Amino acid sequence: MNVRYRVELSQDERDELSALLSGGKHAARKLKRAQILLAADAGASDEDIAISVAVGGSTVYRTKRRFGRAKRGNRVVGRVPWGHWKTLTFLAGLRHDGMAWGWDTRF
């Protein structure tokens, strides 16, 4: 499944990322993420972003997946982890000095 994540930044977010890039010392990873997000917001394709920022295509994909947003009221569509969802129920007995017992059920 080839999911494309959209990045839609507000003007405040754009200004913050531009200020981050314009001065001061910051970690290289943080600067690359800022460049990727600004380019994605401008509408560049993943391949163009990877070439211009000098990173791999998977880095662009992961950054957009982690920091991507949809318009208010819409969901950012992602993939299901490991191909399926599971429900975990955990019951515990708590006391003032710690947990008395615990039990989990996987469905």
Tab-separated table of C-alpha atoms in Angstrom:
chain	number	residue	atom	x	y	z
A	1	MET	CA	0.000	0.000	0.000
A	2	ASN	CA	1.564	3.265	-1.118
A	3	VAL	CA	0.263	5.984	1.203
A	4	ARG	CA	1.084	9.620	0.497
A	5	TYR	CA	0.988	11.896	3.490
A	6	ARG	CA	0.055	15.541	3.046
A	7	VAL	CA	1.706	18.279	5.040
A	8	GLU	CA	-0.322	21.433	5.601
A	9	LEU	CA	1.419	23.988	7.802
A	10	SER	CA	-0.091	27.113	9.291
A	11	GLN	CA	1.671	30.437	8.789
A	12	ASP	CA	2.950	30.330	12.384
A	13	GLU	CA	4.447	26.875	11.815
A	14	ARG	CA	6.087	28.040	8.581
A	15	ASP	CA	7.576	31.055	10.354
A	16	GLU	CA	8.861	28.890	13.195
A	17	LEU	CA	10.534	26.419	10.831
A	18	SER	CA	12.038	29.235	8.745
A	19	ALA	CA	13.447	30.853	11.893
A	20	LEU	CA	14.915	27.507	12.914
A	21	LEU	CA	16.702	27.235	9.565
A	22	SER	CA	17.872	30.843	9.447
A	23	GLY	CA	20.116	30.910	12.473
A	24	GLY	CA	21.641	29.325	15.509
A	25	LYS	CA	23.073	25.894	16.089
A	26	HIS	CA	20.677	22.983	15.888
A	27	ALA	CA	20.978	19.256	15.356
A	28	ALA	CA	21.311	18.202	11.732
A	29	ARG	CA	18.315	15.889	12.027
A	30	LYS	CA	16.116	18.756	13.226
A	31	LEU	CA	17.249	20.980	10.343
A	32	LYS	CA	16.626	18.237	7.760
A	33	ARG	CA	13.128	17.658	9.163
A	34	ALA	CA	12.383	21.379	8.937
A	35	GLN	CA	13.577	21.470	5.305
A	36	ILE	CA	11.487	18.409	4.440
A	37	LEU	CA	8.334	19.818	6.031
A	38	LEU	CA	8.698	23.223	4.365
A	39	ALA	CA	9.272	21.641	0.950
A	40	ALA	CA	6.324	19.262	1.430
A	41	ASP	CA	4.100	22.173	2.421
A	42	ALA	CA	5.152	23.978	-0.760
A	43	GLY	CA	3.885	21.009	-2.791
A	44	ALA	CA	7.147	19.360	-3.879
A	45	SER	CA	7.090	15.642	-4.636
A	46	ASP	CA	8.841	13.165	-2.347
A	47	GLU	CA	11.535	12.485	-4.948
A	48	ASP	CA	12.265	16.195	-5.413
A	49	ILE	CA	12.446	16.710	-1.657
A	50	ALA	CA	14.838	13.782	-1.240
A	51	ILE	CA	17.173	15.182	-3.906
A	52	SER	CA	17.097	18.781	-2.671
A	53	VAL	CA	17.591	17.925	1.012
A	54	ALA	CA	20.088	15.114	0.256
A	55	VAL	CA	18.234	12.382	2.145
A	56	GLY	CA	16.655	9.106	1.113
A	57	GLY	CA	13.077	8.720	0.013
A	58	SER	CA	12.263	6.699	3.128
A	59	THR	CA	13.410	9.587	5.332
A	60	VAL	CA	10.997	11.915	3.550
A	61	TYR	CA	8.201	9.349	3.896
A	62	ARG	CA	8.832	8.782	7.617
A	63	THR	CA	9.089	12.509	8.360
A	64	LYS	CA	5.832	13.258	6.556
A	65	ARG	CA	4.147	10.320	8.292
A	66	ARG	CA	5.302	11.454	11.731
A	67	PHE	CA	4.659	15.173	11.390
A	68	GLY	CA	1.956	15.225	8.694
A	69	ARG	CA	-1.433	16.705	9.388
A	70	ALA	CA	-4.761	16.884	7.667
A	71	LYS	CA	-7.262	19.704	7.709
A	72	ARG	CA	-9.300	20.083	10.870
A	73	GLY	CA	-11.981	17.414	11.063
A	74	ASN	CA	-10.126	15.011	8.751
A	75	ARG	CA	-7.829	12.177	9.732
A	76	VAL	CA	-4.317	11.564	8.522
A	77	VAL	CA	-4.685	8.115	7.013
A	78	GLY	CA	-1.924	5.746	7.982
A	79	ARG	CA	-1.326	2.074	7.833
A	80	VAL	CA	-2.293	-0.483	10.435
A	81	PRO	CA	0.726	-1.575	12.497
A	82	TRP	CA	1.943	-5.061	11.553
A	83	GLY	CA	-1.074	-5.563	9.313
A	84	HIS	CA	-3.759	-5.931	11.985
A	85	TRP	CA	-5.219	-4.249	15.046
A	86	LYS	CA	-5.473	-6.048	18.360
A	87	THR	CA	-7.284	-5.088	21.513
A	88	LEU	CA	-5.509	-5.433	24.841
A	89	THR	CA	-7.479	-5.440	28.065
A	90	PHE	CA	-5.530	-5.031	31.283
A	91	LEU	CA	-7.040	-5.386	34.739
A	92	ALA	CA	-5.130	-4.477	37.869
A	93	GLY	CA	-5.692	-4.298	41.570
A	94	LEU	CA	-4.102	-1.188	43.034
A	95	ARG	CA	-3.128	-0.576	46.628
A	96	HIS	CA	-1.591	2.422	48.318
A	97	ASP	CA	1.849	0.759	48.198
A	98	GLY	CA	1.748	-0.554	44.608
A	99	MET	CA	-0.012	-2.954	42.293
A	100	ALA	CA	-1.508	-5.998	44.008
A	101	TRP	CA	-2.123	-8.085	40.874
A	102	GLY	CA	-2.390	-7.763	37.120
A	103	TRP	CA	-3.994	-9.713	34.274
A	104	ASP	CA	-4.168	-9.084	30.540
A	105	THR	CA	-6.271	-10.515	27.724
A	106	ARG	CA	-5.434	-10.191	24.038
A	107	PHE	CA	-8.189	-10.340	21.403
